[in-house]
Short mmCIF file of C-alpha atoms in Angstrom, two decimals:
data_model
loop_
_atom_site.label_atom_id
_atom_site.label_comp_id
_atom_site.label_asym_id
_atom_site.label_seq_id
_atom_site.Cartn_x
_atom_site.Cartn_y
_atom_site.Cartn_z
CA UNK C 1 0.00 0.00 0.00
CA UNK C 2 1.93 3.04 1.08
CA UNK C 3 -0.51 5.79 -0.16
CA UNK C 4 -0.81 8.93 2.31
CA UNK C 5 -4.10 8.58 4.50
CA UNK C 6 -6.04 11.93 4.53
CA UNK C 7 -8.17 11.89 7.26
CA UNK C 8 -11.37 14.28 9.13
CA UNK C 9 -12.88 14.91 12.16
CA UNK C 10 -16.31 15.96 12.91
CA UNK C 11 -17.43 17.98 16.03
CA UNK C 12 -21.56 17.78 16.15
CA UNK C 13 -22.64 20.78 18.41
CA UNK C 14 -25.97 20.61 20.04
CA UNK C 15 -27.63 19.70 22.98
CA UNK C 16 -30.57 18.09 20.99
CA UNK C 17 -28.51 15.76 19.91
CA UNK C 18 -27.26 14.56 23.49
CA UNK C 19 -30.66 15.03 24.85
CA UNK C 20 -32.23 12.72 22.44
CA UNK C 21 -34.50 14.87 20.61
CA UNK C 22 -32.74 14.99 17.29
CA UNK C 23 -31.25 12.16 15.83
CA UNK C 24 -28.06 13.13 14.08
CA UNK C 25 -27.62 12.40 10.48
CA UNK C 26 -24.64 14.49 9.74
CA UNK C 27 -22.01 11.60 10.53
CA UNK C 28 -22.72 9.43 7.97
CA UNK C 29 -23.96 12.36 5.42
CA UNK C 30 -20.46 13.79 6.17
CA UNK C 31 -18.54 10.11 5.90
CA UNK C 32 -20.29 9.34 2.67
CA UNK C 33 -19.47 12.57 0.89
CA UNK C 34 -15.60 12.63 2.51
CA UNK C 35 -15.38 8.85 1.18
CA UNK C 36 -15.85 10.16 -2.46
CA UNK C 37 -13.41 13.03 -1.75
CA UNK C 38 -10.94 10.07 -0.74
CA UNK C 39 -10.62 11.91 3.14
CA UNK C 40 -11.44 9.02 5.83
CA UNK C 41 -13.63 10.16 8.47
CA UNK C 42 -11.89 9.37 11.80
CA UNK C 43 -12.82 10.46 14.73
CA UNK C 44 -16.47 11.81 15.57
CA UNK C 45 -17.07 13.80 19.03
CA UNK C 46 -20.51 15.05 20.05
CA UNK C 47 -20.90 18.00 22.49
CA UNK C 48 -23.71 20.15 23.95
CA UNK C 49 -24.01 23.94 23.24
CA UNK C 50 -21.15 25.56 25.74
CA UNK C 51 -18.12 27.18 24.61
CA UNK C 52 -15.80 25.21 26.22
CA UNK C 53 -16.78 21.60 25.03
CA UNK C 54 -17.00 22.62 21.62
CA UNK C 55 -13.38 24.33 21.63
CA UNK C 56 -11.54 21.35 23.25
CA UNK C 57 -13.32 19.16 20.53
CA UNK C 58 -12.47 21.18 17.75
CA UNK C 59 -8.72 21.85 19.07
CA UNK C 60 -8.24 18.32 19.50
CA UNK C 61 -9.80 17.01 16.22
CA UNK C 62 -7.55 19.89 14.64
CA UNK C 63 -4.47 18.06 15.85
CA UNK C 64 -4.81 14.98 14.92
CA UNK C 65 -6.82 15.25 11.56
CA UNK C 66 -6.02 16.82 7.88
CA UNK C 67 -9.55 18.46 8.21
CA UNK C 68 -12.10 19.16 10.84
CA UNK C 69 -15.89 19.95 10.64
CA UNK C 70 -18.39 21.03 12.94
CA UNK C 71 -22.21 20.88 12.66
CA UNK C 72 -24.64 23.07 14.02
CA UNK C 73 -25.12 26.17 16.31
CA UNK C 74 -24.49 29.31 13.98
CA UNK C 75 -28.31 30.05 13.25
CA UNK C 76 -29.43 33.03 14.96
CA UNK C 77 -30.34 32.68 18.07
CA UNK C 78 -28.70 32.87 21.57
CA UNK C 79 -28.16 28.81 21.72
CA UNK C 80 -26.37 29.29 18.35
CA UNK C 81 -22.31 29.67 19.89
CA UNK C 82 -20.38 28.14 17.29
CA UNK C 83 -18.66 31.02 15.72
CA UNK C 84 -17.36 32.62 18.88
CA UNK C 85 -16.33 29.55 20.70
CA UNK C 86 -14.63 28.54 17.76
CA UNK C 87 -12.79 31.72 16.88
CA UNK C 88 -12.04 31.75 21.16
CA UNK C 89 -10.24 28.49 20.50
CA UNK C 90 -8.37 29.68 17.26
CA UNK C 91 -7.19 33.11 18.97
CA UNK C 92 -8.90 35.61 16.88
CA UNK C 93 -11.89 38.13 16.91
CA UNK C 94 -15.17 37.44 15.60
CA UNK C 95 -15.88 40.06 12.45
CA UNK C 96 -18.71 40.42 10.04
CA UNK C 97 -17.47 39.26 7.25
CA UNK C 98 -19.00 42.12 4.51
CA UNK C 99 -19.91 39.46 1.64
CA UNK C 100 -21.63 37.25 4.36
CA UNK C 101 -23.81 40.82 5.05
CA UNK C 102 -24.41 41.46 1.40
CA UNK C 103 -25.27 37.98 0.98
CA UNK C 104 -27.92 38.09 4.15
CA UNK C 105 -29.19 41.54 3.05
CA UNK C 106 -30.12 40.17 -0.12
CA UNK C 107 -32.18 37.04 0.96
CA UNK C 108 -33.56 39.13 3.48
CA UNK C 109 -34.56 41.89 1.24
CA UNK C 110 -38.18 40.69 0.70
CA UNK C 111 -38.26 38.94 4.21
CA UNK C 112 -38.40 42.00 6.11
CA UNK C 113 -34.99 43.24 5.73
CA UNK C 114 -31.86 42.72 8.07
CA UNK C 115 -31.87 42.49 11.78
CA UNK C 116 -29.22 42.24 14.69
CA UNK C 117 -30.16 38.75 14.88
CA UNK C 118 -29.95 37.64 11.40
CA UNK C 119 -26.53 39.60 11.51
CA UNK C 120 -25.49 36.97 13.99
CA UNK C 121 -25.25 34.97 10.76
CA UNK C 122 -22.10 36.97 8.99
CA UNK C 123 -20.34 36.72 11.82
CA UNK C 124 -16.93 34.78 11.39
CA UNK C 125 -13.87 34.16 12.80
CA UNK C 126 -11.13 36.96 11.57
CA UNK C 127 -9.30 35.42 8.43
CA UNK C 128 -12.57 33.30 7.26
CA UNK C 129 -13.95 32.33 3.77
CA UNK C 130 -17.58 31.94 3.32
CA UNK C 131 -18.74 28.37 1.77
CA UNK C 132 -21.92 29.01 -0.61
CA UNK C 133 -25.09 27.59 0.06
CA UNK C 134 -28.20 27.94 -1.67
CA UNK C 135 -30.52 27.04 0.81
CA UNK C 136 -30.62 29.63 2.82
CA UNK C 137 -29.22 33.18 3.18
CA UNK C 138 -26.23 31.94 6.16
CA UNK C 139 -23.03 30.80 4.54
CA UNK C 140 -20.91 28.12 5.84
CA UNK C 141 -17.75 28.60 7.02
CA UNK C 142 -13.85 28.08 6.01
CA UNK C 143 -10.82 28.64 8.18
CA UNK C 144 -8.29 26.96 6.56
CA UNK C 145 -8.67 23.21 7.32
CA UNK C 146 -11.83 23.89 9.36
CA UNK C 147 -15.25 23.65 7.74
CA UNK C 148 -18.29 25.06 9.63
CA UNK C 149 -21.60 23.52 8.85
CA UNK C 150 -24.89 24.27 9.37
CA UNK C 151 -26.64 21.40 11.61
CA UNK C 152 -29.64 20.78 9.75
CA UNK C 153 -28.42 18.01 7.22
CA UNK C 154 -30.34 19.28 3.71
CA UNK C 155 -28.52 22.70 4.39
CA UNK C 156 -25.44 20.93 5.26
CA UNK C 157 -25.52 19.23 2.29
CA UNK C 158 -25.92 22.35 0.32
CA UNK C 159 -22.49 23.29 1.76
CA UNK C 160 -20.95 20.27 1.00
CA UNK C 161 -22.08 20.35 -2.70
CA UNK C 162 -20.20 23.40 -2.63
CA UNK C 163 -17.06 21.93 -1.08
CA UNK C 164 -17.22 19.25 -3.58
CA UNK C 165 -13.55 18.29 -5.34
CA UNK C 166 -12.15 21.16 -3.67
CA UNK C 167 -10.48 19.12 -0.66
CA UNK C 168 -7.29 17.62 -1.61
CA UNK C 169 -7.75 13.64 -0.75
CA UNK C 170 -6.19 10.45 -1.45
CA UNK C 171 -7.59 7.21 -2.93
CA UNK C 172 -11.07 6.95 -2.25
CA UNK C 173 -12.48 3.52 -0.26
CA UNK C 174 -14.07 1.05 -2.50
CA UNK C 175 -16.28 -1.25 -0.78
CA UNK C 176 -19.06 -4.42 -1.51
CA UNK C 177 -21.37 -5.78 0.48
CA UNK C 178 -22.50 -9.59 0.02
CA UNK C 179 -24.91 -11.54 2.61
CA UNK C 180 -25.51 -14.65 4.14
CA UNK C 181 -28.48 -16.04 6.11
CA UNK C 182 -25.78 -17.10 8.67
CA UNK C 183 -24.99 -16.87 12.46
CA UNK C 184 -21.88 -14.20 11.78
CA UNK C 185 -20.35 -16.74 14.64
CA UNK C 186 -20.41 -20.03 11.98
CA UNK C 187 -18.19 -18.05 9.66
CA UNK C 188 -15.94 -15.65 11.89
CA UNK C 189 -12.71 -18.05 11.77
CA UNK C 190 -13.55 -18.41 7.87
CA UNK C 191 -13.76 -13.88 7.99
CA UNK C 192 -10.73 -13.74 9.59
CA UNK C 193 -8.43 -16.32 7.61
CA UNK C 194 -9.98 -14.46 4.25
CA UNK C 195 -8.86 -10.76 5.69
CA UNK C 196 -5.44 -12.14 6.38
CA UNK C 197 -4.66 -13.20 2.73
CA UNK C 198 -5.72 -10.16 0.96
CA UNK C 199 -3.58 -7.40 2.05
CA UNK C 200 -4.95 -3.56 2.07
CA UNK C 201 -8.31 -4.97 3.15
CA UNK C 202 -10.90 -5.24 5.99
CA UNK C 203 -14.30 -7.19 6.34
CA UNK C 204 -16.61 -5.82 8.17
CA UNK C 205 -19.17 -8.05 9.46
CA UNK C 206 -22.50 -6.54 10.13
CA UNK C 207 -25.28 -8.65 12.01
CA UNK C 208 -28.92 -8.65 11.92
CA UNK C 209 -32.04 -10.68 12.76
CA UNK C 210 -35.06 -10.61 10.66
CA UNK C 211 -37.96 -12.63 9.30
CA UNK C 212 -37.36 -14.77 12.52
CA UNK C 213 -34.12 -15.45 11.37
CA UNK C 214 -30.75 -14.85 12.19
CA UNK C 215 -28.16 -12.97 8.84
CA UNK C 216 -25.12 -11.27 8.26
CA UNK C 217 -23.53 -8.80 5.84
CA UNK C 218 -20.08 -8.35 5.23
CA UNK C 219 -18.35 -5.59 3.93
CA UNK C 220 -14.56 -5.92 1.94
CA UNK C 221 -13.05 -2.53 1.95
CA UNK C 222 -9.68 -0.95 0.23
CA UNK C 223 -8.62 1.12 -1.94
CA UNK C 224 -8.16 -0.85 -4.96
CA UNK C 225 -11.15 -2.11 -6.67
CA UNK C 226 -9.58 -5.14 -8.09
CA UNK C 227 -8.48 -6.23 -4.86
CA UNK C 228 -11.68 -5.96 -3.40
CA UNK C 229 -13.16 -7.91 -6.08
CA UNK C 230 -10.81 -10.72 -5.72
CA UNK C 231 -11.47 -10.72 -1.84
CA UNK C 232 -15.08 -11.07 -3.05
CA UNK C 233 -14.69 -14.15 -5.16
CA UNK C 234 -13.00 -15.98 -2.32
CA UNK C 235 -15.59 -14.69 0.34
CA UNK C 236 -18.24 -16.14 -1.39
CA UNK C 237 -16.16 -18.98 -2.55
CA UNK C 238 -15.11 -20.32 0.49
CA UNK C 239 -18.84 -19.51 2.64
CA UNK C 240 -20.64 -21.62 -0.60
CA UNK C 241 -18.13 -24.46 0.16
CA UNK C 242 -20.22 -24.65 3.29
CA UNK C 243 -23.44 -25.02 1.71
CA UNK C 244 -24.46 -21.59 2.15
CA UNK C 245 -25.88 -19.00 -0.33
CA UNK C 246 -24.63 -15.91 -1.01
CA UNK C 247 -26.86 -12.49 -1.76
CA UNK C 248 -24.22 -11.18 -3.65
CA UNK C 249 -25.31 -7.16 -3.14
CA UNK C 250 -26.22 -7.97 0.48
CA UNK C 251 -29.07 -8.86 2.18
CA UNK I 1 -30.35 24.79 41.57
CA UNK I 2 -27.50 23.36 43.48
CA UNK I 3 -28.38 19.71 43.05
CA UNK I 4 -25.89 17.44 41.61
CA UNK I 5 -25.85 16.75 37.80
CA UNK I 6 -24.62 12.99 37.21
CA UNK I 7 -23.40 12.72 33.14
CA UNK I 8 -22.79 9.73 31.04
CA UNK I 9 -20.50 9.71 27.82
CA UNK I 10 -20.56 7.50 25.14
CA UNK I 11 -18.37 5.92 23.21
CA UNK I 12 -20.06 4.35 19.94
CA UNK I 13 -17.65 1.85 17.99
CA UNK I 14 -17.35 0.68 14.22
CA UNK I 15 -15.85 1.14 10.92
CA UNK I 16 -19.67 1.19 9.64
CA UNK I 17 -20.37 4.04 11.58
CA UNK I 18 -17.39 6.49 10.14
CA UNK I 19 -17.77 4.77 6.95
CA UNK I 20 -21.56 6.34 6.52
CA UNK I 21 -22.80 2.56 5.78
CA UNK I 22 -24.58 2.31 8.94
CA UNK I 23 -26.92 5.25 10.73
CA UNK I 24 -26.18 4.98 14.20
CA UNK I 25 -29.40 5.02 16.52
CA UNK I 26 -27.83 4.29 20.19
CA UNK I 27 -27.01 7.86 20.76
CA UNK I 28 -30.30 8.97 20.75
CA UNK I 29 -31.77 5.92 22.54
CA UNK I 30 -29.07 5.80 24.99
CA UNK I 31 -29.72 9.83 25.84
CA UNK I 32 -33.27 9.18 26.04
CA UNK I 33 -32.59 6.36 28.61
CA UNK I 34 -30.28 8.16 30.11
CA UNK I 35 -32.84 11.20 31.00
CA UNK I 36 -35.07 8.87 32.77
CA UNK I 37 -32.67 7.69 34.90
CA UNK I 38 -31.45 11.40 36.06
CA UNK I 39 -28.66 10.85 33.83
CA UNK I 40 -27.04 13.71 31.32
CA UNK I 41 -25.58 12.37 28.28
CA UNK I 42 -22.54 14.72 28.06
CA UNK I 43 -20.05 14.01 25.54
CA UNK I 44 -20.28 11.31 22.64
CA UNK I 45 -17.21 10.15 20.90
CA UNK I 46 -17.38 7.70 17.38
CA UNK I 47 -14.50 5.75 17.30
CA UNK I 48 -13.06 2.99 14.88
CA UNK I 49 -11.86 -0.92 15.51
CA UNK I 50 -8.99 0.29 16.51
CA UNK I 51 -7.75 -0.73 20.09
CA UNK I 52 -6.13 2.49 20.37
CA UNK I 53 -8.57 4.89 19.61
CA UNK I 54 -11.07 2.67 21.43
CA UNK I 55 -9.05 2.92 25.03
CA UNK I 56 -7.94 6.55 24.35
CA UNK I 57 -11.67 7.63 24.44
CA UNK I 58 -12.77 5.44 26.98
CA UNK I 59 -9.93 6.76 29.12
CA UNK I 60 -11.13 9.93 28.61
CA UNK I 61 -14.77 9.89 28.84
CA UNK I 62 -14.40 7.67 32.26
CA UNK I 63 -12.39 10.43 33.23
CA UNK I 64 -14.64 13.04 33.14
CA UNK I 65 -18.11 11.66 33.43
CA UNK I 66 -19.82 9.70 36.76
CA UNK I 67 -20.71 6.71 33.80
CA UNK I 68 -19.21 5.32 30.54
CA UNK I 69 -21.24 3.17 28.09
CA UNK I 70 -19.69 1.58 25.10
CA UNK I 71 -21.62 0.14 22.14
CA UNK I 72 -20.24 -1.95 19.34
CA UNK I 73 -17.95 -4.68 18.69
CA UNK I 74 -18.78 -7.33 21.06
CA UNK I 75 -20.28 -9.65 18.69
CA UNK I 76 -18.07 -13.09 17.79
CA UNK I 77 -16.02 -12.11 14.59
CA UNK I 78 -12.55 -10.78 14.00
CA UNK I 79 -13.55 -6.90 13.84
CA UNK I 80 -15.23 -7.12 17.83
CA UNK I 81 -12.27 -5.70 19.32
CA UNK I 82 -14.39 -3.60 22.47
CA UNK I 83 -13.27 -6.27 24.84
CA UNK I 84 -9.92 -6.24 24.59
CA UNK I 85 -9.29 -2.47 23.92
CA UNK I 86 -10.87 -2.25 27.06
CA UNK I 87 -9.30 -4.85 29.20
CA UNK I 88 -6.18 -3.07 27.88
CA UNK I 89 -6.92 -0.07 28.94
CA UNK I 90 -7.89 -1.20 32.29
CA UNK I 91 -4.81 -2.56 32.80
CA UNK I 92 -7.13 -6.01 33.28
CA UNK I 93 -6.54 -9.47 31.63
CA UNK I 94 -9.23 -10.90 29.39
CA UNK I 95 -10.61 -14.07 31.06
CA UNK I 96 -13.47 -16.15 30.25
CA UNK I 97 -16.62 -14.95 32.09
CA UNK I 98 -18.10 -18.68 33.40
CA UNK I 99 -21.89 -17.07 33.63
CA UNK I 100 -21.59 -15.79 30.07
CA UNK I 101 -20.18 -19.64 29.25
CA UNK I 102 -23.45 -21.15 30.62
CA UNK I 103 -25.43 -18.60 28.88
CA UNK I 104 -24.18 -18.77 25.14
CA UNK I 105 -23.74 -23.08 26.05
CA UNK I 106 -27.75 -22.53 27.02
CA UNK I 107 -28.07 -20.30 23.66
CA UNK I 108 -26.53 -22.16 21.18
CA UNK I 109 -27.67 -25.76 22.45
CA UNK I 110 -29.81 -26.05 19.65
CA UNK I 111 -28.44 -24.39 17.57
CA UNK I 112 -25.61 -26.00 16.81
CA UNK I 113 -23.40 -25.95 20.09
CA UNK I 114 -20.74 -23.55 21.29
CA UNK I 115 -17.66 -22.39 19.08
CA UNK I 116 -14.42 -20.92 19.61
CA UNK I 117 -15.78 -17.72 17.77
CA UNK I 118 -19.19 -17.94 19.69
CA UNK I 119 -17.21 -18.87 23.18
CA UNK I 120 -15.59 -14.95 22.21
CA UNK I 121 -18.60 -13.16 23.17
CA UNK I 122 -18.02 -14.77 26.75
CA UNK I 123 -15.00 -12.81 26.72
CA UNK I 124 -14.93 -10.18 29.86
CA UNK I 125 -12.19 -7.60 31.02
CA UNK I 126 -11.62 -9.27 34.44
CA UNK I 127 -13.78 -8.37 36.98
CA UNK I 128 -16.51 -7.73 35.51
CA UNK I 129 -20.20 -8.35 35.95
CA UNK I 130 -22.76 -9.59 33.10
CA UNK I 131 -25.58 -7.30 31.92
CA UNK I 132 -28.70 -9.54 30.79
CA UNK I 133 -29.90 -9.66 27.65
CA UNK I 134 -32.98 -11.79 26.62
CA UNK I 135 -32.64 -10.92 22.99
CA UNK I 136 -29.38 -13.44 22.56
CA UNK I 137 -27.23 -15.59 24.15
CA UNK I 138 -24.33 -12.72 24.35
CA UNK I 139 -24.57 -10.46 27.93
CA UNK I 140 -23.21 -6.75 27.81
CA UNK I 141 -20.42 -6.34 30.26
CA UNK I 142 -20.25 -3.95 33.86
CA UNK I 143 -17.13 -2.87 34.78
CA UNK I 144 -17.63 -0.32 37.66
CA UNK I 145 -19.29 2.71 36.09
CA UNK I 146 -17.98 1.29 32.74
CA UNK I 147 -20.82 -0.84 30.61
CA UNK I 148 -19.90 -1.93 27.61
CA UNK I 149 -23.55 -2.93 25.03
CA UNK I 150 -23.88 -4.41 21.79
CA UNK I 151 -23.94 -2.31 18.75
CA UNK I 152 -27.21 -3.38 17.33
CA UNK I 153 -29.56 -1.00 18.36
CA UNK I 154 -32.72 -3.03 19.80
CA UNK I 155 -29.95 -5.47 21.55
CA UNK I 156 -28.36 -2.52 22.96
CA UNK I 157 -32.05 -1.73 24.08
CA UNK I 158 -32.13 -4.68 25.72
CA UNK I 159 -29.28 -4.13 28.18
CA UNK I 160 -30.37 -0.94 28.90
CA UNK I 161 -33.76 -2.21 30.08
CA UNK I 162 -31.65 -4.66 32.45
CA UNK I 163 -29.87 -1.66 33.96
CA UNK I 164 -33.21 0.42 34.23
CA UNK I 165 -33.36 2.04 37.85
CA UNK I 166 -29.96 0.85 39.06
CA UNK I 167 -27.66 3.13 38.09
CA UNK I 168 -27.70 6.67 40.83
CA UNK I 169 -28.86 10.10 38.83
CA UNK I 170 -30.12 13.28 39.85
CA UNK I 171 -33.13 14.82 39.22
CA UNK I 172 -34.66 13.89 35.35
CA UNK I 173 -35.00 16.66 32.96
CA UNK I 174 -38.28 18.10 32.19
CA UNK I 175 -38.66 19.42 28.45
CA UNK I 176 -41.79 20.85 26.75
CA UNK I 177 -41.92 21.95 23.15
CA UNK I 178 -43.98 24.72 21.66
CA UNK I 179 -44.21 25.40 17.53
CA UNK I 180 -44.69 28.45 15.41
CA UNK I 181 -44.76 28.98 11.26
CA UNK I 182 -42.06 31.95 12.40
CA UNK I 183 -38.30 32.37 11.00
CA UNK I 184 -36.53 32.03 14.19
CA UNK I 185 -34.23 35.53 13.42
CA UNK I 186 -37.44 37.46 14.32
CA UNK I 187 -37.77 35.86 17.96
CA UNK I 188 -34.37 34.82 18.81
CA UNK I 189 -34.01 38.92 21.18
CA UNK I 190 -37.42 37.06 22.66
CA UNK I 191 -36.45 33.81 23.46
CA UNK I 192 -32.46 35.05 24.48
CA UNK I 193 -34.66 37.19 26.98
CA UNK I 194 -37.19 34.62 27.88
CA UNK I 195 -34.76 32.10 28.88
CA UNK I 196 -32.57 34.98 31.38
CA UNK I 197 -36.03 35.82 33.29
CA UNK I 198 -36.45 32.18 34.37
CA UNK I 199 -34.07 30.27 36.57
CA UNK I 200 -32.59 26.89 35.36
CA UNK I 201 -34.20 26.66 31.90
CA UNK I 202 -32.51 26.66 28.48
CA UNK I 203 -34.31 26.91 25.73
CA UNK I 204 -33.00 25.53 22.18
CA UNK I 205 -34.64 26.78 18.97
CA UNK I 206 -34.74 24.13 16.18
CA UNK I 207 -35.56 26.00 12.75
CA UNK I 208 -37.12 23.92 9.75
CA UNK I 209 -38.77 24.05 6.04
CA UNK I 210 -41.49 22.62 5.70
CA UNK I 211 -44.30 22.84 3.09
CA UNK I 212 -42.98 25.99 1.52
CA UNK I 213 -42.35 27.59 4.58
CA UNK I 214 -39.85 28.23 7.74
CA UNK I 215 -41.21 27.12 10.80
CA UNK I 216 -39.18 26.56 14.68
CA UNK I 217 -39.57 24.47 17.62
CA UNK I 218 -38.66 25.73 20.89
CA UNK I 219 -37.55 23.34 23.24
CA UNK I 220 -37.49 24.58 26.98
CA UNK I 221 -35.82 22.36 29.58
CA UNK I 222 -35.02 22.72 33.42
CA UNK I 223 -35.21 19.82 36.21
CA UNK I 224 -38.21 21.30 37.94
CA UNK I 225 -41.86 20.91 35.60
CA UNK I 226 -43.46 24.09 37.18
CA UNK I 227 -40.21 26.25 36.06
CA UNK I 228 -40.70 24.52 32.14
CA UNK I 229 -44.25 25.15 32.90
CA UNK I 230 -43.93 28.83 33.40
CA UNK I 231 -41.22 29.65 30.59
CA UNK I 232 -43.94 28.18 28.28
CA UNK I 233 -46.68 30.10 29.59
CA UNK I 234 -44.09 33.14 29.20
CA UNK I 235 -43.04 31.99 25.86
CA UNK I 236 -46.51 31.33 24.31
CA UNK I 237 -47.59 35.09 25.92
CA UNK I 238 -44.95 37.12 24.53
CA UNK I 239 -45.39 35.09 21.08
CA UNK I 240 -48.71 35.49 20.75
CA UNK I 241 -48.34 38.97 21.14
CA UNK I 242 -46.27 39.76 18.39
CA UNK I 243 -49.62 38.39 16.82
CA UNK I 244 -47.93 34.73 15.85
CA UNK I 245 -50.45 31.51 16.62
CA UNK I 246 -48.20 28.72 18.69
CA UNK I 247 -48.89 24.83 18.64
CA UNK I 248 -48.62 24.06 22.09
CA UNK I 249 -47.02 20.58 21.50
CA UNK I 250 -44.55 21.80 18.50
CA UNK I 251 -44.77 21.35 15.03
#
């Protein structure tokens, strides 16, 4: 193998989340869309609405990650803390950034015009680049490697449209999915001998119970296609040898 | 206020999680749990089978949290790794547990008898106590303040409803919801005002479009039900009187 990793980190902001009101779909929006930017999502953290929490998160993912994104908190109102406890963390001021006014002042025009809360929404921290979006009137947000997101996903999504091939990335994951109406415990010696002889990949092997009966996916990942397909061949070659039949796009 | 807040983290584990194949659910369920116990779910972490990242965030959320739950990777193929991240980073050995033996031997009787892969999942950093689970032969896993669930979410359910009213908390979180067809930029002075005239509450504003139109949902929470009660009735008041119609259970 030997090709260079790039890798992200995602900070979700927002006590709904950790309350259990709002089920988060930004993770796997965000892995998805990184995957065909070849970036690996690594690391995911999850913290409620105080400056603090999301600042440790963000400095940490920072550290250890090529990018980092956050989701959530920079609507307008008074829970909304992103942009300040983020710019706190990075050691600069927060400024209104004059194309994210324009750009506010213009959706707003027939909406009843500009207020000071709706000016929240140009606020960035000093040195920022606005990321389109045209959902709404509030841009996202770029500071060098970190991406600021809005934390309802179709707006998100928006944002990362507009991020799209912009991100430099390596070799994106290639994966296939086959199933088996099998107890995953009846082939896990037969998983683990088939991971070891194809090198760059892993098998995931993904449970589930349905129709009163017990089935498993599994998952071959890398980064070459053809190596994944030959890892597929013996999968199903060797779990057929028992007998079994294979759903070769998963079950 | 004064009484003590007991928090939980999480730490959910999986390549199919940072991969975007699989939407996690536990966070949610485990945060709704959580709340009825008296229980704050504080920080979540997503994490991949990797032993290292796996110990370095259950390290850190043990750290700073009263309880740590794990989900993920317990099952009985080669990509369950929780256990032994764990043990590792409990400085613990991983020993058979002998009550997890008798279960799976109970489970599996017919059904083919117990494996080497199935005999895993019996696996337990040592020391540790069983969590019940009717839904299969494989328990969860105490440790302390350290439980460690299965990944799948209504297994995972099923551990939690063993733990159900033994685990200490505080006082459970109250939270009532109120809806308006309103773009939240022309309430958000009101509501950052409304929540600093009553003691204890926060309020989060959730903003959406829906048929053709912005709408938000303003959740108010606090520990005591007559202080939720009477933000509402402040809420709704001041609302109304900008000449806006509220739903009084959200939209």
């Amino acid at each position: 193998m030997g090709e260079r990793i790039w890798t992200a980190g995602l900070v979700v902001i927002g006590d709904e989340i950790l309350s259990g009101r709002t089920q988060d779909k930004n993770v796997a929006q965000l892995a998805s869309w990184l995957n065909v930017q070849g970036i690996r999502l690594a690391e995911v953290r999850v913290v409620g609405d105080t400056a603090a929490a999301i600042g440790e998160a963000v400095d940490a993912l920072r550290s250890r990650c090529d990018y980092c994104f956050t989701t959530g908190g920079i609507g307008p109102t008074h829970d909304d803390i992103t942009v300040d406890a983020i710019a706190q963390a990075l050691g600069v001021p927060v400024v209104v950034h004059p194309e994210a006014r324009a750009m506010l002042e213009a959706h707003y025009a027939d909406r009843g015009g500009i207020t000071d809360a709706r000016l929240r929404m140009a606020r960035v921290p000093q040195g920022a680049e606005l990321i389109a979006n045209a959902m709404s009137g509030a841009p996202g947000i770029r500071f060098g490697d970190l991406f600021i997101l809005a934390g309802v996903p179709h707006i998100a999504a928006q944002m990362l449209d507009s991020l799209t091939g912009t991100l430099e990335g390596g070799l994106p994951v290639v994966s296939r999915t086959i199933g088996c109406w099998v107890a995953e415990s009846e082939v896990a010696e037969l998983l683990r001998t088939v991971e070891a002889a194809h090198d760059g990949v892993s098998i995931g092997s993904y449970p589930f119970f349905r129709e009163g009966k017990v089935g498993a996916n599994f998952v071959v990942r890398a980064t070459d296609a053809g190596v994944v397909d030959g890892c597929i061949v013996d999968l199903t070659t060797r779990i057929e040898a028992q007998g079994r039949t294979i759903a070769p796009d998963g079950i």
